PDB file of C-alpha atoms in Angstrom:
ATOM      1  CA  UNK A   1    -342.476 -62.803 -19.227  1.00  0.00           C
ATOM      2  CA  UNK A   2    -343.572 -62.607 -22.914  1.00  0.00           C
ATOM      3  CA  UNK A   3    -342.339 -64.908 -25.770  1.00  0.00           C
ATOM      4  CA  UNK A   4    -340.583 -62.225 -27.377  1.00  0.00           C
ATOM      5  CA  UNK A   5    -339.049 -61.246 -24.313  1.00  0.00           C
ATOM      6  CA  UNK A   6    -338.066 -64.510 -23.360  1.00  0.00           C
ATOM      7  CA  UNK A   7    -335.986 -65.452 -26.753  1.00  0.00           C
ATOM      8  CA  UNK A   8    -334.260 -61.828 -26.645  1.00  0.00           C
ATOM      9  CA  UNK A   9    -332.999 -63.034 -23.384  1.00  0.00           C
ATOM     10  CA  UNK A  10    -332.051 -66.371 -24.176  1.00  0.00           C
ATOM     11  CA  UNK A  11    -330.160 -65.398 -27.157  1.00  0.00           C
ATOM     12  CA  UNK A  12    -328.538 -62.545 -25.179  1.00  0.00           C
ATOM     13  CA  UNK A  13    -327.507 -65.388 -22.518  1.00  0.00           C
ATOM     14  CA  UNK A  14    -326.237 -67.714 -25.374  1.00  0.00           C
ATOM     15  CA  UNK A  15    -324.013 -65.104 -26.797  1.00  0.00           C
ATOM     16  CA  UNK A  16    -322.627 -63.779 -23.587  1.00  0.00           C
ATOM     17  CA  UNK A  17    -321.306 -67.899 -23.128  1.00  0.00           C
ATOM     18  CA  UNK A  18    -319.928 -68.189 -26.374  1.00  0.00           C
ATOM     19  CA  UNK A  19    -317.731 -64.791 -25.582  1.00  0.00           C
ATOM     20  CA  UNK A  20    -316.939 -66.003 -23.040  1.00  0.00           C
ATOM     21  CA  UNK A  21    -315.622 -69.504 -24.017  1.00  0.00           C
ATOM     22  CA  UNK A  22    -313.554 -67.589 -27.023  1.00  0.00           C
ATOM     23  CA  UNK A  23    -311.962 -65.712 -24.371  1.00  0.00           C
ATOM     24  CA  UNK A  24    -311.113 -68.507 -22.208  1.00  0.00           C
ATOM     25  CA  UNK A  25    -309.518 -70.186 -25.142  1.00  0.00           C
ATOM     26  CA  UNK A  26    -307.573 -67.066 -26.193  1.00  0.00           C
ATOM     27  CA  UNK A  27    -306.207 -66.873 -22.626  1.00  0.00           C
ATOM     28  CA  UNK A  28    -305.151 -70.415 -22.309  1.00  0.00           C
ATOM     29  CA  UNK A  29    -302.864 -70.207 -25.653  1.00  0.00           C
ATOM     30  CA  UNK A  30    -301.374 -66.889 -24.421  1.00  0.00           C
ATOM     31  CA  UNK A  31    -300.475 -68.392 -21.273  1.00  0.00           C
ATOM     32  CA  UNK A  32    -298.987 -71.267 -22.962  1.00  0.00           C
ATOM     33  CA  UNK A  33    -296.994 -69.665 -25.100  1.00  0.00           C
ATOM     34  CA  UNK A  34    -295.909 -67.018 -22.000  1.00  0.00           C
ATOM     35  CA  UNK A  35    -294.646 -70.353 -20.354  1.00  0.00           C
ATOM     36  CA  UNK A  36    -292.869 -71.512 -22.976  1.00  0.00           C
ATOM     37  CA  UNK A  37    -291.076 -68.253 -23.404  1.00  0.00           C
ATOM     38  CA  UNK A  38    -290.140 -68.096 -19.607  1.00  0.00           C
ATOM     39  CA  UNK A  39    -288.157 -70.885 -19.536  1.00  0.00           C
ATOM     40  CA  UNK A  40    -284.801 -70.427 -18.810  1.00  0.00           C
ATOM     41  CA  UNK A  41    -282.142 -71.498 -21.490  1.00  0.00           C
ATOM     42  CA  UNK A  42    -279.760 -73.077 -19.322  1.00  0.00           C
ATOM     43  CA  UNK A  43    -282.085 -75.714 -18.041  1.00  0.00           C
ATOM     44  CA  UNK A  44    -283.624 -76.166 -21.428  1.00  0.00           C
ATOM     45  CA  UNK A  45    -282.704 -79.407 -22.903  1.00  0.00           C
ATOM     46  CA  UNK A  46    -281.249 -78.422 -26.694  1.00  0.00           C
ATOM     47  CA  UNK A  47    -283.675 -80.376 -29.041  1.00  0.00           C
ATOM     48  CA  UNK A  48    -281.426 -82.672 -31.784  1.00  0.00           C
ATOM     49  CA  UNK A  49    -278.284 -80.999 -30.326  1.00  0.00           C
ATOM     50  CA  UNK A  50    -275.066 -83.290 -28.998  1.00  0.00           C
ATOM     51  CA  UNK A  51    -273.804 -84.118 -25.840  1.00  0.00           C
ATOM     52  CA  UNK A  52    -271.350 -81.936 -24.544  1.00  0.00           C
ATOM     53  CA  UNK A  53    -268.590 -82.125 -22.758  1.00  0.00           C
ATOM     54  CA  UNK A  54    -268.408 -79.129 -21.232  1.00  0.00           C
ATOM     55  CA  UNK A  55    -269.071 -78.434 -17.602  1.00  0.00           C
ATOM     56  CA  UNK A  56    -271.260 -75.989 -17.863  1.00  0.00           C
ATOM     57  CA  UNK A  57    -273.605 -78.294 -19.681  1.00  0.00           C
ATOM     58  CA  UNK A  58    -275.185 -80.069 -16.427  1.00  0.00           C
ATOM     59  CA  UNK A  59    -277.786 -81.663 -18.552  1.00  0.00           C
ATOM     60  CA  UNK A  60    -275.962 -82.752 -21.041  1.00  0.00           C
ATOM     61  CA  UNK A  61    -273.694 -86.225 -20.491  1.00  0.00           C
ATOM     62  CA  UNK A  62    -270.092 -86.434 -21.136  1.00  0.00           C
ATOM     63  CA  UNK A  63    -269.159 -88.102 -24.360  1.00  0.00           C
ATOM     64  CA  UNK A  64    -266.944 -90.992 -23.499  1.00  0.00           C
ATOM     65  CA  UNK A  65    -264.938 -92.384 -26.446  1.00  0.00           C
ATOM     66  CA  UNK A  66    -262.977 -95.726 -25.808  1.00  0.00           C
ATOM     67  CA  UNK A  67    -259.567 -96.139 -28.191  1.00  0.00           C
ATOM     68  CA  UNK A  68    -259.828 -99.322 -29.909  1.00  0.00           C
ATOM     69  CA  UNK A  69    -257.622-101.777 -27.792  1.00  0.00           C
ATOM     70  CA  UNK A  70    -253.855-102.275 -29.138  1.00  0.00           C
ATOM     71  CA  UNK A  71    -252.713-105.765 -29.961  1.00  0.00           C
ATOM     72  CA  UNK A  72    -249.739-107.002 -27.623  1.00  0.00           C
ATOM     73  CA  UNK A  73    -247.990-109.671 -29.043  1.00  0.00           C
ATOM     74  CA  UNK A  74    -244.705-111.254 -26.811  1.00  0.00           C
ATOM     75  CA  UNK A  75    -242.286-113.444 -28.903  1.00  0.00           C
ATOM     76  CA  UNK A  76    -242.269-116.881 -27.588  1.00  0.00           C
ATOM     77  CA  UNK A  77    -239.042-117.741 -26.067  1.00  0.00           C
ATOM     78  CA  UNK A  78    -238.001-120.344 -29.215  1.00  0.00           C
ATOM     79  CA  UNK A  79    -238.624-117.793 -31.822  1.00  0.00           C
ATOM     80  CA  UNK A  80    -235.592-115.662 -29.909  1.00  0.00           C
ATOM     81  CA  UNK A  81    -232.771-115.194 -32.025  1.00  0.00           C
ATOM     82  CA  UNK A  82    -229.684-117.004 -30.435  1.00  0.00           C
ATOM     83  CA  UNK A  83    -226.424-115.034 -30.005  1.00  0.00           C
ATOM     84  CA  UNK A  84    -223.732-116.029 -31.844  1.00  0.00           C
ATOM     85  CA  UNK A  85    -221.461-118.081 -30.447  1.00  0.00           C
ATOM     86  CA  UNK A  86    -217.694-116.238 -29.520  1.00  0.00           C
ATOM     87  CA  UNK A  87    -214.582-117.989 -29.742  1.00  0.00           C
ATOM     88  CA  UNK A  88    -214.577-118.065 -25.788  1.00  0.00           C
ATOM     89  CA  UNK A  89    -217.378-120.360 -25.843  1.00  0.00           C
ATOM     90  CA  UNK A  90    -216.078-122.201 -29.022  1.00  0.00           C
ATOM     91  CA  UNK A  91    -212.508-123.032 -27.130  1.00  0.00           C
ATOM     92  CA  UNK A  92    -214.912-124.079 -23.849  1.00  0.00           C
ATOM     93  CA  UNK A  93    -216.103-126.380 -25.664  1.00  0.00           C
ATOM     94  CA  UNK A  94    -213.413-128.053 -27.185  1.00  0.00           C
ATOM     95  CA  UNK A  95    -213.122-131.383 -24.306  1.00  0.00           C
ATOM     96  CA  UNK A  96    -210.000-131.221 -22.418  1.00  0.00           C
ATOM     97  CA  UNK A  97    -207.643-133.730 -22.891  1.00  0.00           C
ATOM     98  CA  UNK A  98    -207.978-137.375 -21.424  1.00  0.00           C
ATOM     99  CA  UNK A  99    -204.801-138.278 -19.692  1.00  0.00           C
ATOM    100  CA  UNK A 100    -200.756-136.636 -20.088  1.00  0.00           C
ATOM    101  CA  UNK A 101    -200.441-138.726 -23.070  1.00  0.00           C
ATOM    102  CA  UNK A 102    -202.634-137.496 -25.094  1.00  0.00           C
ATOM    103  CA  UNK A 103    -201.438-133.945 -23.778  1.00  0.00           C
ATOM    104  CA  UNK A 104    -198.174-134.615 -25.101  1.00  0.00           C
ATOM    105  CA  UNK A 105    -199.400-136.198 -28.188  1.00  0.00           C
ATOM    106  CA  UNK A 106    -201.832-132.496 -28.973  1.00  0.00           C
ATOM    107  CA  UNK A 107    -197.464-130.861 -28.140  1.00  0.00           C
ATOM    108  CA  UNK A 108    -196.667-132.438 -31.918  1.00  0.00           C
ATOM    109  CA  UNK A 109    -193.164-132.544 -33.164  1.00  0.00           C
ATOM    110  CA  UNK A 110    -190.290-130.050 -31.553  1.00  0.00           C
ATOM    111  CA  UNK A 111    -189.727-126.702 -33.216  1.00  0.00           C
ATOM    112  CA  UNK A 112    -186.526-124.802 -33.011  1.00  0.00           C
ATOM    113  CA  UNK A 113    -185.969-124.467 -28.789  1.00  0.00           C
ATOM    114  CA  UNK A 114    -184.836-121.652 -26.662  1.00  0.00           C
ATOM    115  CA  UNK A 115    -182.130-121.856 -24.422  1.00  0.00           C
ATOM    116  CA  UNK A 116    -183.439-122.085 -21.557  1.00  0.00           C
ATOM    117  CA  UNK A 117    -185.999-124.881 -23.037  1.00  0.00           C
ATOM    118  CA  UNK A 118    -183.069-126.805 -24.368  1.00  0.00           C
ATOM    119  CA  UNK A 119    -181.990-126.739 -20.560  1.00  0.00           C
ATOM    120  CA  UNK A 120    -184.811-128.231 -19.533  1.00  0.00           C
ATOM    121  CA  UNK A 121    -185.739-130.701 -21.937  1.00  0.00           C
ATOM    122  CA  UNK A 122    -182.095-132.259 -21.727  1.00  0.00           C
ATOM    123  CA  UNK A 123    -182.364-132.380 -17.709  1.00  0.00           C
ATOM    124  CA  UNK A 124    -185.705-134.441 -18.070  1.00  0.00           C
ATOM    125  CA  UNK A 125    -184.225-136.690 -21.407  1.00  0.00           C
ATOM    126  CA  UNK A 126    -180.944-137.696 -19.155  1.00  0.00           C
ATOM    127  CA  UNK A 127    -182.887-138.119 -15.652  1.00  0.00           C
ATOM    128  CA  UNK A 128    -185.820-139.810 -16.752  1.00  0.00           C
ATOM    129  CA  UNK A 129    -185.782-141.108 -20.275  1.00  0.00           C
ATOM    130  CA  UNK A 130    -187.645-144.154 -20.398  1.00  0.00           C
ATOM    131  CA  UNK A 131    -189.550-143.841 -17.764  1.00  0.00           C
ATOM    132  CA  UNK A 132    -193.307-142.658 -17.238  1.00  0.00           C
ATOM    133  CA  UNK A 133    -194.379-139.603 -18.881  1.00  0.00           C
ATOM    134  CA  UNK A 134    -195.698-138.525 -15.154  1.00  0.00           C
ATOM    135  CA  UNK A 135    -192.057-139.576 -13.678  1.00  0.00           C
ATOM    136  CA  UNK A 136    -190.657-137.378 -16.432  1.00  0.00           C
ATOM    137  CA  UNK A 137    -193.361-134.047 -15.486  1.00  0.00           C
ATOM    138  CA  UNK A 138    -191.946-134.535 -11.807  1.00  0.00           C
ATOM    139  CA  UNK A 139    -188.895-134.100 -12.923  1.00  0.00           C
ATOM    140  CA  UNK A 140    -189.157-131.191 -14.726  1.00  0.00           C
ATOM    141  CA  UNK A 141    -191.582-129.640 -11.948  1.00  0.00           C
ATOM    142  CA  UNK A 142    -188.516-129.588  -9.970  1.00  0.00           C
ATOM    143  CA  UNK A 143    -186.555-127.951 -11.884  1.00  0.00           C
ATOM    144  CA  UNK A 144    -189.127-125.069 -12.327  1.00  0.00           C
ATOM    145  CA  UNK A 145    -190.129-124.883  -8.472  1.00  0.00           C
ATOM    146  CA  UNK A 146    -185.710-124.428  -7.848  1.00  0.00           C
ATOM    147  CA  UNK A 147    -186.728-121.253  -9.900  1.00  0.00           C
ATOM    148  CA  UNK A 148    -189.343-119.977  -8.439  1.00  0.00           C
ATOM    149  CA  UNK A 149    -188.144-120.872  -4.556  1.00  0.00           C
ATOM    150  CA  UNK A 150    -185.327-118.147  -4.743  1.00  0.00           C
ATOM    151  CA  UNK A 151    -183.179-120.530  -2.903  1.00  0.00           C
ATOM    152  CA  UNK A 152    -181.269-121.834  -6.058  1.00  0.00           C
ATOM    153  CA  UNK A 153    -180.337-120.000  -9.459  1.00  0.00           C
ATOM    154  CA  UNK A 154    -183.065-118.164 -11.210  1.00  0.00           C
ATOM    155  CA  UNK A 155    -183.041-119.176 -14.743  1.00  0.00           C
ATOM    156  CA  UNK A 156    -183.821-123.008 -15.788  1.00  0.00           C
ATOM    157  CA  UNK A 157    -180.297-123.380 -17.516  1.00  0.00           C
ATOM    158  CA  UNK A 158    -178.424-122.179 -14.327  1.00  0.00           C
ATOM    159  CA  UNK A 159    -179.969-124.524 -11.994  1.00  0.00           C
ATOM    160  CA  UNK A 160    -179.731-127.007 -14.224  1.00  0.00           C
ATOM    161  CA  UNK A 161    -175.781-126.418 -14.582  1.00  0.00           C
ATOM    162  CA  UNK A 162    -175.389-125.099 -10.764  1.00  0.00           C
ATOM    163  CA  UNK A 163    -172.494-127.514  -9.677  1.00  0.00           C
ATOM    164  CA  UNK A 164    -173.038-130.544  -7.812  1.00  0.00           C
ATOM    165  CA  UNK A 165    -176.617-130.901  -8.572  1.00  0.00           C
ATOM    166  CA  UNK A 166    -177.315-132.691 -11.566  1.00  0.00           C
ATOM    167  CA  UNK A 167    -174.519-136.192 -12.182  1.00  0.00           C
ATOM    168  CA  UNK A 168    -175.003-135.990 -15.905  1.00  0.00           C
ATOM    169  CA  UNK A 169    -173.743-132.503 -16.053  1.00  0.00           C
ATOM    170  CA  UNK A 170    -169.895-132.686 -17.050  1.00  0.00           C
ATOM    171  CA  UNK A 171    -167.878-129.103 -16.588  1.00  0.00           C
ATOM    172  CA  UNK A 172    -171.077-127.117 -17.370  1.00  0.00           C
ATOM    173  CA  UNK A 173    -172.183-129.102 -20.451  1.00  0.00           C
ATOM    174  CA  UNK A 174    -174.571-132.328 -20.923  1.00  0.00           C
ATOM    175  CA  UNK A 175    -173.701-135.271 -23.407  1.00  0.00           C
ATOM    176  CA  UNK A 176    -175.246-135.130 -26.771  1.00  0.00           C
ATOM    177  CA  UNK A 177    -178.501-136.251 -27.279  1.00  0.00           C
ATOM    178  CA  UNK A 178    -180.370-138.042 -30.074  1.00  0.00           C
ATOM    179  CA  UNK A 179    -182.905-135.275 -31.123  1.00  0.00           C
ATOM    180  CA  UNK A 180    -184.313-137.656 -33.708  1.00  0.00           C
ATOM    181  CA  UNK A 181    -185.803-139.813 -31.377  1.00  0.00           C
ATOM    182  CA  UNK A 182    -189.118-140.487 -29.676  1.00  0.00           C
ATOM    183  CA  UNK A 183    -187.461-139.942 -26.007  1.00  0.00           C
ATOM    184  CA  UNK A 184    -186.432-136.611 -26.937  1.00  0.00           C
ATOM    185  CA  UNK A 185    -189.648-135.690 -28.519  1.00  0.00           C
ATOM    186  CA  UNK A 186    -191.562-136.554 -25.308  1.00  0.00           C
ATOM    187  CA  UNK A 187    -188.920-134.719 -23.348  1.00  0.00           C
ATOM    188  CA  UNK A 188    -189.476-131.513 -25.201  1.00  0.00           C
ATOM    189  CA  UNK A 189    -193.351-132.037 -24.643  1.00  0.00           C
ATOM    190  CA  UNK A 190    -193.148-132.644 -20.761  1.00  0.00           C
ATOM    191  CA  UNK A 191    -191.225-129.772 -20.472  1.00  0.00           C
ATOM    192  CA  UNK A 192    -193.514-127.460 -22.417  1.00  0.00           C
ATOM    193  CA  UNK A 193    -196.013-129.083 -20.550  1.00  0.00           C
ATOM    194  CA  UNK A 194    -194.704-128.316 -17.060  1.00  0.00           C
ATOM    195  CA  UNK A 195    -194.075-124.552 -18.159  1.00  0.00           C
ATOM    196  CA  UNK A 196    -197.566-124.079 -19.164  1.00  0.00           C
ATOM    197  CA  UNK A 197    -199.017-126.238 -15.807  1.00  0.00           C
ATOM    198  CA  UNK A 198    -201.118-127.561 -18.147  1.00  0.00           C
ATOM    199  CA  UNK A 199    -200.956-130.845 -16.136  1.00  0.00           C
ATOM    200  CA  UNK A 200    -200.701-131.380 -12.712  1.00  0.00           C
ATOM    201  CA  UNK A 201    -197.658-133.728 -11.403  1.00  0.00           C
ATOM    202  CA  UNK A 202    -197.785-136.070  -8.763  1.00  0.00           C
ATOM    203  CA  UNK A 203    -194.904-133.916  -6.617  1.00  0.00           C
ATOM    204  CA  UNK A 204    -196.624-130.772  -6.862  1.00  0.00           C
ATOM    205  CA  UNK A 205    -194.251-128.830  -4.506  1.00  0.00           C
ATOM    206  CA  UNK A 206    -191.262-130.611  -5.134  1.00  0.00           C
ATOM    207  CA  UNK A 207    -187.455-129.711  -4.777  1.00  0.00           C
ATOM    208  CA  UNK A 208    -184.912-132.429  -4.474  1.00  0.00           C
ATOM    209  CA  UNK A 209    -185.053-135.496  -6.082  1.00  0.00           C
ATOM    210  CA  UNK A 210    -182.466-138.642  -6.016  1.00  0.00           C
ATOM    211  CA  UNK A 211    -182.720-142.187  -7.591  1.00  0.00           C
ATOM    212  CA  UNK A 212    -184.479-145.095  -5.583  1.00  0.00           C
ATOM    213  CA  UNK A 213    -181.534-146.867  -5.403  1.00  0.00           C
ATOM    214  CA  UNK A 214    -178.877-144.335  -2.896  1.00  0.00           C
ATOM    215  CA  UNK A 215    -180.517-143.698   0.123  1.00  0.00           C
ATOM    216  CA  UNK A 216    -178.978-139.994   1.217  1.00  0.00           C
ATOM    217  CA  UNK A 217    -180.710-139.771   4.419  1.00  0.00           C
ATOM    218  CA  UNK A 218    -181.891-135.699   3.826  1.00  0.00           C
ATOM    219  CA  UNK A 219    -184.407-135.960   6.502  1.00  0.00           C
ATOM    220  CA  UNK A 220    -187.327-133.499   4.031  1.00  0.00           C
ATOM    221  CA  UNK A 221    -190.338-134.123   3.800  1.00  0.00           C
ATOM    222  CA  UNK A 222    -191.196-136.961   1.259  1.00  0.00           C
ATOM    223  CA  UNK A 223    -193.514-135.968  -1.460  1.00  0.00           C
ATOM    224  CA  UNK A 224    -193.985-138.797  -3.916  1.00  0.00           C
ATOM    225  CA  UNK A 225    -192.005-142.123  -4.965  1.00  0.00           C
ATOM    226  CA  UNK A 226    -192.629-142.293  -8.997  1.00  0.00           C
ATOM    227  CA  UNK A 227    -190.933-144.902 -11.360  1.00  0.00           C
ATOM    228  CA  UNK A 228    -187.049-144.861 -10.303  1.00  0.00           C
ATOM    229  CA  UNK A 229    -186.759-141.352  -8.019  1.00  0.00           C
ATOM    230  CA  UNK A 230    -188.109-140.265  -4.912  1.00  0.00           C
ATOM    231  CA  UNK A 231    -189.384-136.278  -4.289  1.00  0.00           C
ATOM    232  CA  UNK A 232    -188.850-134.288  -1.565  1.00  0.00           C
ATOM    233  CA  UNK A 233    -189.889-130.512  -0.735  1.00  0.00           C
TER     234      UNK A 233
END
């Protein structure tokens, strides 16, 4: 082959490979940017976008948010606010008294008597006076249980006037008494007293009575022996 002929063909070969390289190259960015193109949008990830929360975002995460925890604070129980204290629980705890005589001493002086009180308090100032202020609550407990039994009258003046039962009763009346002194002052207490069972008596029950001294021979059923009498039911 001839020099001449030999350059004309190496050129020729030389410009047939660079064609062919610029073709290569402008088939390589055309497919590229054909596959880019042929993605499908819903499984493209969104560039700079947020997550959704939506479910038809299966790329995407779920936001979660967490609410900033509340603060629980329980009062102790000292910092409680007491109630306030009702008269109930003010009289509860006022102390009960010690013994009778201090019960009769809270009774004070007499005040203008009923009746049926002055019935009473004269029956325990003429069948006890003197003696102990638990002989004297007997004796008025009596009195009160005749009332209450239904067998004898049923008012404290008419069983204390009901014939043949008391000695110091004299044609329905009882002797005066001396209201200014301390005997009848206790008597009016012991009677209040008994009304109110404020104070329980030794012949709890009782319903006959009679001085230590007579023997009768009733055949009851002996409750207590206090100071000068003897109780029976």
């Amino acid at each position: 082959m001839s020099f001449p002929l030999r350059v004309a063909t190496l050129a020729a070969f030389a410009m047939t490979a660079i064609a062919a390289a610029m073709a290569s190259d402008a088939s390589f960015a055309g497919a590229a940017g054909a596959s880019s193109d042929s993605i499908p949008a819903a499984i493209r990830a969104p560039q700079d976008a947020p997550l959704s929360n939506s479910s038809g975002d299966n790329m995407g995460k779920p936001g979660v948010t967490f609410a900033a925890p509340s603060e629980i604070v329980q009062p102790l129980a000292s910092d409680a606010t007491p109630a306030p204290a009702t008269a109930a629980d003010a009289a509860s705890a006022v102390s009960a008294p010690s013994s009778l005589a201090a019960l009769v001493t809270e009774q004070g002086a007499p005040e203008e008597l009923t009746e049926q009180m002055q019935c009473l308090a004269g029956a325990v100032y003429f069948e006890s006076k003197g003696e102990s202020l638990a002989g004297q609550l007997a004796v008025a407990r009596v009195i009160i249980n005749r009332v209450k039994s239904g067998r004898f009258a049923d008012s404290l003046c008419g069983v204390v006037y009901q014939p043949g039962q008391f000695s110091f009763v004299r044609g329905r009346a009882m002797p005066a008494i001396a209201t200014a002194g301390r005997a009848w002052r206790e008597a009016v207490a012991i009677s209040q007293i008994a009304i109110e069972d404020s104070w329980n008596s030794l012949a709890e029950g009782a319903l006959f009575f009679h001085a230590r001294r007579v023997s009768p021979g009733w055949g009851k059923a002996k409750v207590a022996l206090i100071d000068n009498h003897v109780f029976y039911r």
